[in-house]
Structure formats: C-alpha cells, structure tokens
Amino acid sequence: MLERFNMVGRLSGDPDLVLTTVDAAVNLARANSLWYLLMGLACCSIELMQTGGPRADIDRFGSLFRATPRQSDLMIVAGTVTLKMAPRLRRLYDQMAEPKYVIAMGSCANCGGPFDLSYSVLRGVDKIIPVDVYLPGCPPRPEALTEALLKVQEKIRKERYFLKKEA
Amino acid sequence: MERAELISLLSSRLGSALLSTAEMRNDDTLVVVDRKELVSAVGTLKNDPALGFTTLMNHLGADYRDKLAVIYNLWSPALRNKITVKVYLDRDNPEVPSLERAFHGISWYERETYDLFGIRFTGHSNLKRLLLPDDWEGHPLRKDYVAPQSYNGIETGRPDLLDEPAAAEGTGV
Amino acid sequence: MSKYSTQEMVLNMGPHHPSTHGVLRFILQTDGEMMVKATPDIGFLHRGIEKIAEGLPWQSFLPYTDRIDYVASVNCNLGYAVAVERLAGIAVPERADYLRVIAAELSRIGSHFIGFGALLLDLGAVTPFVHALRERETFNDLMEMLCGARLTHNYVRIGGVSQDLPDGFAEQCRAFVDHVEHEFLDEFNTLISRNTILINRLANVGVISAEAAEEYTLTGPNLRGSGVRFDLRKDEPYSVYERFAFDVPVGTGRCGSLGDSYDRYFVRIDEVAQSCRIVRQALDQLRAGGEIRAKLPKPFTVPAGEVYVRTESPRGELGFYLISDGGKNPFRVKIRTGSFSAMTIIEPISQGVMVADLVAIIGSLDIVAPEIDR
C-alpha cells in the first residue's frame, strides 16, 4: 500500500511523468505552431505556396498561413520589396504581436537580388525590419524554406520566454 | 496587303500629316506623323474603311537622346497589316494630344509613358503617376536620369564595389 | 424610394491580401455591398525591368524575362528571344523550335493550373487549389529535369534553347500530358467545374462583350472568353506552331451569358487539353539529332532598327517592342503584357456589382502583378 505513495521509486520508470522547465515546455509549444503571414510579393510566393502545398507540406510542422498580421507570429517576406511597398510592409510588421520572427526568403528580400540594379527596389528587407533567418535562392526550393522554418524553431527553443533580460 | 501598296495608300489618305514612311522588320510599316496632326491622322487610320486600323496593340515612349518620341502600334483586322505610328517630341517640353477618345484602352498606357518619361498628354482624363509612388521625383526611363540616393528616409544608394571599403568586413568580393 | 439614408463607404483592398495575384491595391467606393467604383492602384511590384534592360547585353536580359510572368516563364523567354531573332535575322534550328514549343506548352499548362487555382482560392475553395498545385508539382519536376529550375526556367536562349532533352524525359512528359488530359481534367470538371456553387458564383458575373473586350485591348483567354476567336499561335504563327493541329476554344455562354467569368474560366480548362495535344504531337514529330542553338557572333550585337513582335502567353498577348542602336545593349525594351490591359477593364466593369463578385471578376481575368508593374 505504501508503494503507491513512494514517488522517488516511481520516477525513473514512470512513462507518464515529464520533468522540464516552464521555458522549454512553452517554447516547444510556440515553435511547433508558428503561423506565418502570407507576405508573398513576387516569384518566391509561388514557391511559398508550393511549400504549403501537397508535396512539401509545412502544415506538418504546425505552420499554416494566415492572411492577417494579428494572428501570425512569423512573417515570410517572399519576393522583391519595392520602395512603394516598403511602408506597408513596415506597418504590417508593426501590427504583428510580440514575439514575432521574420524569414527573408529569396535573394530579393535578402539584398535586392537581381533587381539590385533597379531604381525602385529596396535593397534588402533588413533595411526596414529585423530579420531572423536569411534564406538565399532565386527562388529557394520548398525544402530550403522548410529548413529555414526549422532554424526559426531551433531559435525559439533556445529562447527565454518568461524572464527577459532588462535592456 | 503588300507593304508598298500600303505605303502608297497611307500617303494618299493621310496627306500632309505624314512626314515619312519606311518599311520595318516583321512585316511592319513605320509612319512618322506630325505632332499637331496626330489626332486627325489616327482618326483617319481608324475610321477610313479602306484602312481600318481599329485595334491598338501597344503604346510606348522612347528617348532617342536628342529627342523623345511616342510610338503607337496598330493592327488592322481587315487588311491584316501592322503599322507603327511615331511622333517625335522636344526634350524640353514634350506634349502630345491624348488618344483616349479614339482608343479607350490607351488610358493607362499614356499614364505610364507620363510616369516614366514625363511626356504630357493634353486632354487626358486622369494624367497621374501610375507605377511609381506619387511623390517620386524625376522620370526614370529618360537617358539622363540619375537615381536618388534616398527616398523618404530609406537609403537607396548602391555601393560601388570598386570604391574603398569604408566599413566593410573584408569578406572578399 | 428608400426610407434609409445611406452613405458611401471607401474601403481599401490590398496591397496585402490573401489572393495570389500579387500585390495589387483597389480603392473601393461602395454603397453597402454594391460597388460604385473600384479604382486600381498599381506599382507595388514595379522593379524597373525595362530600365535594367538598357544596362545589360542582349542575352543577359533573358533571366529578367522570366520574372515578368513567373508563372509561365518559358513563354516570356520565348517572346523576347523571337523578337530579338526577328530583329537580328537569326534562324533557329528546327530541333530547337520543337523543344521551345514543348517547353512553352508545358508552361502554359502549368500557368493555367495557377490561373484557375487562384480563382478558386479567391472564391473560398481551398481544396481545388491544392489539387492544381499537386499537378503543378509534376510539371515542376519535368522542367527541373529539362533545365534545372522549378520556377524561373530561363530555358530559351537567343538562337535556340539551353539544353537538349535528357533521357527519359519524353516518356515522363507523355505520361504527364496523358494523365492531365484524360484523368485530371475529368476529375476536376466533375468535382468543380460542374459544381452548382461555382456556377452560381461565376455565371453572369462580369460580362464583357466582344466590343468592350476589343476596345480595352484585352487579349488571350480574356478575349476568347467573349467569343472572339483570335489566337496568335494560329493567326500570326511563330516558331513551328503551324505544324500542329489544335483547336482554339472560345466562350459560348455555356452556363450563363457569353463573356461572363465562367466562360473565361472554362476557356482556360479547354486550353489545357489543347496544350496537351500540342505537346504530344511535338514529341511525335521530334526527330533524333540536330543542333539546339544557332551560332551567334561574338560580341553579339543586333543591327540598328526597331521591331514589335507579339506572341501568345497564357495571360494574353506578350509583345516586345525593341529598339536597337547597333550596340551590345538594347536601346529600349518595351514589354506589353496581357494583364496590363485586363486591369484597365476592371474599373468600368465594376459598377453595380457586389464586392464578392468583384473578387470573382479579378480572379477570372487571371492577372499577375509583375506583368502589370514590370
């Protein structure tokens, strides 16, 4: 009868008990349900759609597309950002709730890409918003975008969620 | 219709509005028209039953360094002929009458030419910039255009790779 | 007489919105649910491609033509290459012409998948879009086998094509077009095209008469949906298109009026079947061996002159007006696209329709933002 209350003896063999920190548990939940904002601007948006599509399905990692910044935690900037679009992009980023992450997908979002020669293109989206993962390619394959998503998940798992360092 | 025949037909119908004609590649015919007679010339091209150039295929502006030009590509389903109508303009004050009343679909093409070249179309219902932001300065497709270094606080300059690296991390070119 | 006093509302649609046509913005003036005016505001993807062309050699501009219409990049490459070849007087070897037609028609099939898939996604049907993406993945695999890229193919070169057919391509390609024409289209039509909800949403919506279509310079499937049988592959043939037997589908008002959104949608479905026929005939007529690229002089210059060449891209007429001054770079390149003209008709058509119908009209015109803004 006393065995039922002997917690120490039961810890090592009990499959229903998990010990962890609150940070790790919350980060696991956050990383595996990253909802991304569809910021498909140009050619990379087709590869973004294919990544959400049937073959390279990122829904299996918990990511699905949202059309509104209020419901998303990840912004995947897919395509060329022109100077006319830049203020709108910044406004959408500001509307997303913290904690938020950004993947710059493709050459145009990283550094202007082939349109670096142009007069009306923003040379890299990091001029207006902070970027977490830069994904090169023109356009990057769905497998590459999946890896970028996994890198963001890795980054999230290492974060301290509740206690932030004072700046 | 054979091009030589078309050229003589055009000369007879357009009269003094026609400055010159030439044959172009791809079975095309170039017709250079005087700026002041453009509307009447295009009206003749479109409405004359022997010509019948009722379809507008394309419209663009061009900068030939010493002068500007507007170019219209028309198609006649009856004759099955193409024609390119060109009007040369001054660089300093490029103005040309709008063809919106003849071809409704040309409205946005003319706005784009105004946006990129600065050519004013008199009589256009809504001559505003189309592709560039409304507060953009300059007309980019002109040959003497210099792109600005910043726009509304965003740096748009393109660093020259041959310049001395000021704060470069030395990762190699 | 209404006993309510109403006020007009100004809504902003875009530039960021969940449809897949790209960054477009519409300023809608509505009286409740009825539209009074829809003013498009474009230029959010204006990347200055025409100005970039003036700074690059003739052949180096080909990758940029991919990005004019990234959903059907081979057709855009082909349009530019044919224009340069007509201006410079370059003869393309026969095998290269056949390979170009095969790639261009496969690209047309892939583009129409996105075309009607995006329309259905806009209407709220998410699953058919995923069906279309699934088939497009097979098309991506074929193009990757052929030229190495899934999306912006850059397959056509001035004077020919870049690579020959690899081993096994012909069999896989035949299997793909057979599957699309005989299995996929039947399944798609049974599930979706004959669906009552789709017919109710698209029939009699956005009726464009043939006169209005010609007045606003509509081309391609948008013009053919209004009943005008004009296809540049038959009326001004380029490459080797005159050697193939295929039909040109036009709208017939099968589920509503002639020239409504359903006609434009169904013309694209029929065109996929016709493209499959062309690919099969091209693979049959292709003979073994032969050059795939003409020899070009180095450095490559094009004699001075001007030319306007138009080809049939999936979204309409793709025209290139080239001005050459005899140098290594183009002097002026003007790209005339089908989606630009299609945007001009939205404002007149949108008076008196409901907001949801406006979304259906925009989707049925199959516009992509880079074609409009370049």
XYZ file of C-alpha atoms in Angstrom:
714
model
C 0.000 0.000 0.000
C 2.832 2.382 0.737
C 4.350 1.765 -2.732
C 1.662 3.931 -4.217
C 2.994 6.935 -2.311
C 6.682 6.235 -2.902
C 7.275 8.934 -5.590
C 11.053 8.620 -5.635
C 10.984 4.972 -6.581
C 8.461 5.524 -9.296
C 10.122 8.488 -11.065
C 12.618 6.592 -13.182
C 10.210 4.000 -14.521
C 7.052 6.071 -14.944
C 6.285 6.876 -18.579
C 3.505 9.334 -17.799
C 5.639 11.858 -15.928
C 7.728 14.522 -17.646
C 10.161 16.852 -15.919
C 11.076 20.010 -17.668
C 11.363 23.736 -17.233
C 8.466 26.032 -17.998
C 10.584 27.815 -20.620
C 11.269 24.602 -22.502
C 7.651 23.492 -22.430
C 6.301 26.821 -23.607
C 8.970 27.139 -26.273
C 8.143 23.674 -27.568
C 4.529 24.702 -27.952
C 5.456 28.006 -29.588
C 7.911 26.513 -32.024
C 5.560 23.851 -33.243
C 2.728 26.183 -34.043
C 4.323 29.028 -35.957
C 1.606 30.626 -38.028
C 3.044 32.610 -40.887
C 1.825 35.756 -42.525
C 1.476 35.373 -46.255
C 3.776 38.125 -47.448
C 4.127 36.728 -50.910
C 5.120 39.590 -53.121
C 6.694 38.094 -56.242
C 8.103 34.847 -57.655
C 9.098 33.425 -54.275
C 5.442 33.497 -53.327
C 4.773 30.659 -55.757
C 7.412 28.570 -54.025
C 5.897 29.604 -50.696
C 2.542 28.320 -51.907
C 4.133 25.109 -53.128
C 5.756 24.690 -49.728
C 2.358 24.915 -48.127
C 1.059 22.627 -50.851
C 0.707 18.888 -51.048
C 4.276 17.717 -51.517
C 6.474 19.769 -49.187
C 3.761 20.328 -46.683
C 4.776 22.642 -43.848
C 1.450 22.126 -42.173
C 3.004 19.002 -40.692
C 5.328 21.298 -38.708
C 2.353 23.152 -37.360
C 2.656 26.124 -39.697
C -0.254 27.420 -41.593
C -0.851 30.587 -43.491
C -2.784 33.467 -42.101
C -3.776 36.482 -44.075
C -3.776 38.889 -41.173
C -0.797 40.029 -39.114
C -2.783 39.928 -35.901
C -2.956 36.142 -35.975
C 0.573 35.338 -37.106
C 3.946 35.064 -35.414
C 6.174 34.597 -38.418
C 6.473 36.830 -41.468
C 7.993 35.179 -44.508
C 8.945 38.007 -46.850
C 8.859 36.242 -50.180
C 9.726 38.449 -53.100
C 11.004 41.849 -54.080
C 10.108 44.751 -51.831
C 9.736 47.960 -53.788
C 10.009 51.417 -52.263
C 6.273 51.867 -52.758
C 5.516 48.679 -50.802
C 8.093 49.276 -48.039
C 5.972 51.471 -45.724
C 3.116 48.976 -45.948
C 5.455 46.124 -45.061
C 6.710 48.048 -42.046
C 3.165 48.772 -40.949
C 2.205 45.107 -41.200
C 5.282 44.112 -39.209
C 4.334 46.619 -36.518
C 0.855 45.160 -36.354
C 2.117 41.701 -35.536
C 2.119 40.859 -31.834
C 5.311 40.020 -29.953
C 7.081 37.588 -30.080
C 7.480 37.752 -33.833
C 10.040 36.431 -36.270
C 10.968 37.182 -39.863
C 12.361 34.973 -42.590
C 13.764 36.863 -45.571
C 13.108 34.398 -48.377
C 14.959 34.689 -51.627
C 17.631 36.968 -52.999
C 15.369 39.961 -53.409
C 14.382 40.019 -49.753
C 17.964 39.430 -48.620
C 19.753 42.066 -50.620
C 17.733 43.213 -53.590
C 18.716 40.232 -55.686
C 18.800 40.610 -59.473
C 16.811 43.826 -59.080
C 19.641 45.482 -57.190
C 20.267 47.325 -60.454
C 16.883 48.990 -60.328
C 15.880 52.437 -59.133
C 12.714 51.483 -57.297
C 13.677 48.407 -55.287
C 14.515 48.216 -51.593
C 17.885 46.559 -51.349
C 17.131 44.027 -48.692
C 14.194 43.901 -46.337
C 16.506 44.217 -43.326
C 16.660 47.944 -44.028
C 13.220 48.279 -42.536
C 12.560 45.254 -40.338
C 14.830 42.958 -38.280
C 15.373 39.575 -39.897
C 15.959 36.292 -38.090
C 16.770 33.916 -40.935
C 18.119 34.799 -44.368
C 17.290 32.220 -46.995
C 19.205 32.514 -50.257
C 17.890 31.259 -53.553
C 16.143 32.559 -56.598
C 13.678 31.132 -55.772
C 14.650 28.797 -52.922
C 13.265 25.292 -53.112
C 10.470 24.249 -50.757
C 12.970 22.061 -48.935
C 15.130 25.122 -48.300
C 12.186 27.062 -46.941
C 11.356 24.129 -44.674
C 14.906 24.227 -43.345
C 14.603 27.948 -42.703
C 11.435 27.278 -40.737
C 13.237 24.608 -38.728
C 16.014 27.079 -37.969
C 13.476 29.528 -36.614
C 12.067 26.721 -34.499
C 15.579 25.987 -33.177
C 15.991 29.637 -32.323
C 12.717 29.671 -30.459
C 13.558 26.605 -28.428
C 16.642 28.316 -27.043
C 14.864 31.500 -26.003
C 13.978 32.570 -22.504
C 10.327 33.330 -22.789
C 9.180 34.465 -19.359
C 12.176 36.196 -17.869
C 13.663 38.601 -20.364
C 16.919 40.356 -19.664
C 16.396 44.013 -18.929
C 17.890 46.052 -21.757
C -1.782 43.804 -98.264
C 1.720 44.288 -99.621
C 3.726 46.958 -97.902
C 4.481 49.053 -100.960
C 0.767 49.194 -101.708
C 0.027 50.056 -98.073
C 2.567 52.884 -98.116
C 1.022 54.460 -101.201
C -2.472 54.089 -99.708
C -1.321 55.767 -96.498
C 0.320 58.618 -98.369
C -2.866 59.285 -100.263
C -5.150 59.130 -97.206
C -3.018 60.924 -94.642
C -1.733 63.699 -96.864
C 0.214 66.406 -95.108
C 0.080 64.774 -91.688
C 2.508 62.133 -92.893
C 6.143 63.147 -92.507
C 7.798 59.952 -93.666
C 7.240 56.228 -94.104
C 9.582 53.271 -94.071
C 9.419 49.509 -94.050
C 10.202 47.804 -90.749
C 11.136 44.262 -89.861
C 8.443 41.706 -89.109
C 6.134 42.916 -91.917
C 5.662 46.240 -90.209
C 5.422 49.762 -91.624
C 6.725 52.882 -89.908
C 4.703 56.064 -90.269
C 6.109 59.270 -88.774
C 3.370 61.778 -88.121
C 3.413 65.443 -87.226
C 2.528 66.111 -83.596
C -0.187 68.649 -84.357
C -1.979 66.333 -86.793
C -1.824 63.207 -84.669
C -5.467 63.068 -83.646
C -6.787 63.562 -87.163
C -4.263 61.111 -88.611
C -5.163 58.401 -86.137
C -8.829 59.142 -86.721
C -8.292 58.542 -90.434
C -6.352 55.360 -89.789
C -9.097 54.037 -87.568
C -12.245 55.110 -89.362
C -11.346 55.063 -93.045
C -12.951 51.880 -94.442
C -10.000 51.227 -96.749
C -7.563 51.267 -93.824
C -9.424 50.054 -90.738
C -6.648 50.144 -88.098
C -9.117 49.634 -85.292
C -7.029 47.655 -82.825
C -4.407 49.236 -80.648
C -1.708 46.674 -79.893
C 0.803 48.716 -77.925
C 1.893 52.206 -76.953
C 5.233 53.313 -75.582
C 7.510 56.273 -75.154
C 11.144 56.349 -76.160
C 14.122 58.587 -75.504
C 16.356 58.981 -78.539
C 18.876 61.145 -76.660
C 18.329 64.276 -78.770
C 14.551 63.991 -78.784
C 11.709 61.983 -77.269
C 9.087 60.047 -79.143
C 5.762 58.334 -78.617
C 5.058 55.201 -80.617
C 1.727 53.511 -81.293
C 1.379 50.009 -82.730
C -1.909 49.493 -84.551
C -3.420 46.475 -86.257
C -5.978 46.303 -88.994
C -8.043 43.106 -88.895
C -9.451 43.876 -92.352
C -6.129 44.344 -94.134
C -4.229 42.070 -91.727
C -1.448 44.627 -91.531
C 0.534 46.153 -88.702
C 1.574 49.755 -88.558
C 3.828 51.730 -86.232
C 2.938 55.389 -85.796
C 5.714 57.522 -84.365
C 5.665 61.147 -83.232
C 8.889 62.942 -82.345
C 8.833 65.427 -79.487
C 11.136 68.032 -77.930
C 13.028 67.042 -74.838
C 12.291 70.288 -73.039
C 8.550 70.441 -73.280
C 7.177 67.166 -74.590
C 3.455 67.436 -75.180
C 1.219 65.427 -77.406
C -2.572 65.146 -77.651
C -4.110 62.171 -75.918
C -5.805 59.457 -77.973
C -8.186 58.440 -75.226
C -11.268 59.312 -77.217
C -10.187 57.136 -80.125
C -8.917 54.170 -78.109
C -10.320 53.759 -74.600
C -7.753 51.192 -73.683
C -4.835 53.594 -74.157
C -5.574 55.477 -70.967
C -3.198 53.547 -68.734
C -0.504 53.267 -71.410
C -0.393 57.060 -71.635
C -0.234 57.373 -67.878
C 2.706 55.003 -67.817
C 4.515 56.992 -70.503
C 3.908 60.167 -68.497
C 5.213 58.465 -65.372
C 8.386 57.116 -66.911
C 9.245 59.830 -69.471
C 7.459 62.985 -68.401
C 5.574 63.333 -71.683
C 2.354 65.249 -71.096
C -0.789 64.066 -72.879
C -3.138 67.005 -73.305
C -6.772 66.105 -72.878
C -6.150 63.006 -70.792
C -8.806 62.465 -68.149
C -6.512 61.381 -65.310
C -2.853 62.096 -66.000
C -1.204 60.975 -62.768
C 1.682 58.678 -61.999
C 0.822 55.043 -62.412
C 3.711 52.799 -61.420
C 5.884 54.927 -59.183
C 4.773 56.460 -55.877
C 3.043 59.819 -56.187
C 5.870 61.704 -54.502
C 8.617 60.303 -56.735
C 10.845 62.872 -58.388
C 12.078 62.503 -61.903
C 11.237 60.299 -64.829
C 13.333 57.120 -64.693
C 13.376 55.863 -68.246
C 14.976 59.016 -69.615
C 18.584 58.506 -70.591
C 19.865 61.291 -68.332
C 18.099 60.046 -65.198
C 20.124 59.679 -62.008
C 18.536 57.527 -59.336
C 18.133 59.259 -55.949
C 20.273 58.227 -53.010
C 17.402 58.049 -50.585
C 13.629 58.019 -50.661
C 11.590 59.079 -47.628
C 14.404 58.223 -45.286
C 15.268 54.834 -46.789
C 18.791 54.546 -48.195
C 18.610 53.536 -51.838
C 22.161 54.119 -52.917
C 24.015 51.237 -54.464
C 27.581 50.982 -53.170
C 30.157 50.736 -55.936
C 32.289 47.637 -55.444
C 35.354 49.457 -56.739
C 35.219 52.121 -54.027
C 37.487 51.909 -50.999
C 35.668 49.785 -48.422
C 34.818 52.193 -45.619
C 33.325 49.829 -43.074
C 33.416 46.570 -44.988
C 34.127 43.410 -43.017
C 36.632 42.247 -45.594
C 34.878 39.048 -46.529
C 36.152 39.308 -50.090
C 34.294 40.114 -53.244
C -37.922 55.239 -52.709
C -35.670 54.018 -49.961
C -36.544 55.106 -46.447
C -32.968 54.732 -45.306
C -30.383 57.390 -45.931
C -27.159 55.746 -46.888
C -23.607 56.953 -47.157
C -20.901 55.670 -49.410
C -18.013 53.856 -47.837
C -14.432 53.865 -49.046
C -12.671 50.574 -48.471
C -9.101 49.677 -49.129
C -8.406 46.255 -50.604
C -4.731 45.412 -50.597
C -1.869 45.729 -51.348
C -1.507 42.851 -48.957
C -4.385 40.434 -49.267
C -4.822 36.676 -49.298
C -5.316 36.268 -53.010
C -2.454 35.018 -55.055
C -2.432 37.577 -57.805
C 0.335 39.531 -56.179
C 0.450 42.999 -54.726
C -2.495 44.907 -56.122
C -4.498 47.590 -54.419
C -8.077 48.602 -55.076
C -9.792 51.570 -53.554
C -13.442 50.587 -53.417
C -16.264 53.046 -53.117
C -19.251 51.020 -52.034
C -22.837 51.754 -51.191
C -23.339 48.972 -48.677
C -22.480 45.815 -50.572
C -22.872 47.311 -54.041
C -19.859 48.804 -55.718
C -19.948 52.297 -57.038
C -16.383 52.464 -58.274
C -13.238 50.365 -57.944
C -10.040 52.261 -58.651
C -6.927 50.155 -59.042
C -3.673 51.466 -57.594
C -0.720 49.610 -59.059
C 3.040 49.859 -58.980
C 3.797 47.892 -55.827
C 5.942 45.491 -57.822
C 7.467 47.992 -60.245
C 11.031 46.768 -60.430
C 12.218 48.773 -63.408
C 12.843 45.792 -65.686
C 12.733 47.967 -68.807
C 15.445 50.250 -67.453
C 17.581 47.300 -66.366
C 17.478 46.025 -69.956
C 19.279 49.121 -71.175
C 22.273 48.318 -68.999
C 22.723 44.633 -69.858
C 23.790 42.812 -73.006
C 21.047 41.264 -75.143
C 21.498 37.704 -73.896
C 21.930 38.697 -70.258
C 18.434 40.085 -70.183
C 16.834 36.649 -70.586
C 16.661 35.795 -66.844
C 14.752 39.022 -66.276
C 12.132 37.987 -68.795
C 11.408 35.012 -66.519
C 10.350 37.429 -63.838
C 7.876 39.305 -65.992
C 5.423 36.459 -65.588
C 6.982 33.951 -63.263
C 4.114 31.504 -63.530
C 4.729 30.984 -67.249
C 8.372 31.897 -67.610
C 9.199 29.914 -70.733
C 6.562 31.812 -72.714
C 8.113 35.119 -71.705
C 11.626 33.947 -72.564
C 10.298 32.774 -75.906
C 8.638 36.104 -76.666
C 11.842 38.038 -76.092
C 14.011 35.555 -77.982
C 11.692 35.561 -81.007
C 11.692 39.380 -81.009
C 15.489 39.589 -80.928
C 15.791 36.920 -83.606
C 13.371 38.733 -85.913
C 15.285 41.984 -85.442
C 18.689 40.423 -85.944
C 17.649 37.979 -88.646
C 18.800 34.840 -86.814
C 17.493 31.473 -87.987
C 16.714 28.970 -85.250
C 17.451 25.272 -85.837
C 14.389 23.066 -86.228
C 15.045 20.869 -83.203
C 15.361 23.956 -81.012
C 11.981 25.172 -82.273
C 10.331 21.894 -81.307
C 11.923 21.943 -77.860
C 10.779 25.523 -77.419
C 7.199 24.579 -78.280
C 7.230 21.623 -75.887
C 8.534 23.773 -73.030
C 6.189 26.652 -73.846
C 3.087 24.471 -73.947
C 4.042 22.708 -70.720
C 4.497 26.149 -69.211
C 1.061 27.159 -70.472
C -0.454 24.110 -68.756
C 1.367 24.967 -65.525
C 0.276 28.579 -65.735
C -3.372 27.731 -66.259
C -3.252 25.498 -63.184
C -2.274 28.511 -61.129
C -4.749 30.628 -63.099
C -7.900 28.748 -62.300
C -6.497 27.521 -58.983
C -6.078 31.100 -57.816
C -9.579 31.988 -58.962
C -10.986 29.124 -56.912
C -8.882 30.090 -53.895
C -10.248 33.625 -54.104
C -13.782 32.290 -54.160
C -13.074 30.363 -50.992
C -12.486 26.865 -52.362
C -9.115 25.954 -50.917
C -9.031 22.262 -51.880
C -9.131 22.604 -55.690
C -6.181 24.961 -55.436
C -4.244 22.206 -53.694
C -5.280 19.787 -56.472
C -3.884 22.207 -59.025
C -0.676 22.625 -57.013
C -0.278 18.860 -56.909
C -0.364 18.655 -60.682
C 1.913 21.642 -60.960
C 4.479 19.770 -58.862
C 4.727 17.165 -61.628
C 5.187 19.970 -64.120
C 7.920 21.418 -61.879
C 9.662 18.049 -61.837
C 9.594 17.860 -65.631
C 11.018 21.347 -66.019
C 13.656 20.641 -63.404
C 14.674 17.588 -65.396
C 14.808 19.693 -68.533
C 16.545 22.873 -67.450
C 17.383 22.648 -63.781
C 14.938 25.171 -62.350
C 11.479 24.734 -60.875
C 10.081 28.176 -61.356
C 12.060 30.758 -63.266
C 13.224 28.459 -66.000
C 15.365 30.596 -68.318
C 15.289 27.743 -70.809
C 15.239 29.630 -74.095
C 18.353 31.273 -75.462
C 18.708 33.664 -78.364
C 19.075 31.323 -81.315
C 17.830 28.176 -79.610
C 17.479 26.552 -76.230
C 19.918 25.849 -73.463
C 19.730 22.076 -73.054
C 18.591 19.080 -75.020
C 16.030 16.583 -73.760
C 17.525 14.282 -71.130
C 16.966 10.513 -71.233
C 13.555 9.505 -70.010
C 12.054 12.946 -70.444
C 9.865 12.046 -73.401
C 8.235 9.117 -71.573
C 7.594 11.109 -68.418
C 6.253 14.006 -70.418
C 3.854 11.780 -72.334
C 2.689 10.203 -69.082
C 2.088 13.671 -67.619
C 0.044 15.027 -70.520
C -1.945 11.803 -70.762
C -2.713 11.990 -67.061
C -3.698 15.656 -67.274
C -5.852 15.381 -70.358
C -7.633 12.126 -69.632
C -7.680 11.772 -65.850
C -7.094 15.068 -64.095
C -9.360 17.253 -66.226
C -12.244 14.789 -65.996
C -11.930 14.610 -62.233
C -11.567 18.375 -61.939
C -14.554 19.077 -64.152
C -16.758 16.588 -62.315
C -15.850 17.914 -58.894
C -15.517 21.604 -59.555
C -16.485 22.904 -62.982
C -19.934 21.371 -62.842
C -20.395 22.340 -59.201
C -23.566 24.324 -58.605
C -21.893 26.722 -56.192
C -19.176 27.596 -58.669
C -21.671 28.107 -61.455
C -23.783 30.360 -59.252
C -20.758 32.444 -58.368
C -19.320 32.794 -61.815
C -22.212 32.718 -64.273
C -23.482 36.127 -65.453
C -20.799 37.858 -63.377
C -18.549 40.361 -65.083
C -19.961 40.079 -68.565
C -17.589 41.598 -71.101
C -18.934 41.922 -74.617
C -16.686 41.348 -77.601
C -16.771 45.057 -78.477
C -15.751 46.092 -74.959
C -13.001 43.480 -74.951
C -11.533 44.823 -78.178
C -11.927 48.437 -77.107
C -9.955 47.847 -73.910
C -7.307 45.814 -75.808
C -7.991 42.567 -73.969
C -6.131 39.601 -75.395
C -5.689 35.911 -74.840
C -8.203 33.843 -72.874
C -9.964 37.017 -71.695
C -10.745 37.965 -75.292
C -11.569 34.413 -76.291
C -13.946 34.132 -73.358
C -16.024 36.846 -75.004
C -16.345 34.799 -78.169
C -13.621 36.290 -80.354
C -11.599 33.513 -81.944
C -8.167 35.149 -82.125
C -5.065 33.227 -81.116
C -1.618 34.387 -82.140
C -0.422 30.815 -82.445
C -2.818 30.376 -85.353
C -3.235 33.907 -86.700
C 0.384 35.089 -86.595
C 2.285 31.838 -86.123
C 5.798 31.903 -84.784
C 8.259 29.094 -84.112
C 6.756 25.867 -85.550
C 3.165 26.280 -84.390
C 1.715 25.951 -87.889
C 2.718 22.268 -87.968
C 0.367 21.235 -85.164
C -3.351 20.557 -85.228
C -5.174 22.096 -82.316
C -8.428 23.938 -81.638
C -8.843 27.408 -80.226
C -11.522 27.265 -77.518
C -13.820 30.278 -77.210
C -16.516 31.139 -74.730
C -20.031 30.070 -75.648
C -22.106 31.236 -72.693
C -22.470 27.649 -71.610
C -23.647 28.378 -68.085
C -24.763 31.978 -68.275
C -24.150 34.787 -70.723
C -21.452 34.988 -73.337
C -18.368 36.662 -71.924
C -19.028 36.093 -68.239
C -16.481 34.850 -65.709
C -17.474 31.231 -66.185
C -16.637 31.459 -69.887
C -13.209 32.868 -69.168
C -12.599 30.146 -66.588
C -13.719 27.341 -68.877
C -11.648 28.602 -71.815
C -8.584 28.006 -69.657
C -9.665 24.461 -68.829
C -10.128 23.739 -72.537
C -6.792 25.315 -73.384
C -5.029 22.894 -71.034
C -6.431 19.994 -73.057
C -5.327 21.625 -76.318
C -1.826 22.217 -74.996
C -1.596 18.537 -74.093
C -2.433 17.724 -77.738
C 0.304 20.036 -78.978
C 2.919 18.546 -76.653
C 2.045 15.039 -77.780
C 2.288 15.993 -81.462
C 5.574 17.781 -80.887
C 7.077 14.745 -79.172
C 5.875 12.561 -82.063
C 7.259 14.844 -84.744
C 10.602 15.372 -83.000
C 13.410 13.654 -84.836
C 16.610 12.475 -83.205
C 19.693 14.625 -83.515
C 20.099 18.201 -84.603
C 21.525 21.456 -83.357
C 19.813 23.109 -80.456
C 21.385 26.538 -80.739
C 22.383 28.745 -83.630
C 25.898 30.114 -83.704
C 25.907 33.776 -82.751
C 28.734 36.215 -83.461
C 30.866 37.320 -80.547
C 30.400 40.036 -79.379
C 26.693 39.752 -80.057
C 25.223 42.921 -81.468
C 21.913 43.463 -83.144
C 21.744 45.725 -86.224
C 20.097 49.104 -85.671
C 16.354 49.131 -86.107
C 13.042 48.654 -84.371
C 10.636 45.770 -84.240
C 7.409 44.821 -82.499
C 6.801 41.109 -82.102
C 3.878 39.605 -80.273
C 3.500 36.031 -79.005
C 0.767 34.192 -77.178
C 1.416 33.887 -73.486
C -1.126 32.252 -71.163
C -2.335 35.651 -69.993
C -2.735 37.211 -73.381
C -0.558 38.874 -75.929
C 3.023 39.370 -74.849
C 4.597 41.957 -77.110
C 8.178 43.170 -77.155
C 8.982 46.459 -78.860
C 12.748 46.529 -79.258
C 14.822 49.497 -80.346
C 18.428 48.739 -81.191
C 21.151 51.239 -81.956
C 23.582 48.597 -83.151
C 25.252 48.223 -79.776
C 25.750 45.419 -77.315
C 22.849 46.505 -75.089
C 19.262 47.099 -76.087
C 18.438 50.787 -76.517
C 14.849 50.400 -75.402
C 12.734 47.391 -74.497
C 9.014 47.819 -74.016
C 7.077 44.869 -72.688
C 3.386 44.824 -73.488
C 1.520 42.308 -71.358
C -1.993 40.906 -71.308
C -2.576 41.578 -67.611
C -1.961 45.325 -68.006
C -4.879 45.628 -70.413
C -7.006 43.354 -68.277
C -6.585 45.721 -65.333
C -7.947 48.640 -67.325
C -11.320 46.983 -67.765
C -11.925 46.380 -64.063
C -12.987 49.941 -63.328
C -15.762 50.147 -65.950
C -16.994 46.606 -65.273
C -17.171 47.033 -61.529
C -20.069 49.444 -61.340
C -23.104 47.877 -59.761
C -21.588 44.541 -58.781
C -21.206 43.252 -55.264
C -17.844 43.143 -53.554
C -17.684 39.359 -53.676
C -18.395 39.436 -57.401
C -15.545 41.868 -57.862
C -13.206 39.268 -56.403
C -14.570 36.711 -58.871
C -14.058 39.109 -61.799
C -10.475 39.872 -60.840
C -9.771 36.167 -60.463
C -11.355 35.270 -63.780
C -9.184 37.781 -65.620
C -6.117 35.881 -64.364
C -3.840 38.807 -63.686
C -0.453 38.658 -62.037
C 1.139 41.722 -60.553
C 4.583 41.533 -62.196
C 3.015 41.626 -65.646
C 1.218 44.817 -64.732
C 4.040 46.578 -62.969
C 7.129 45.113 -64.641
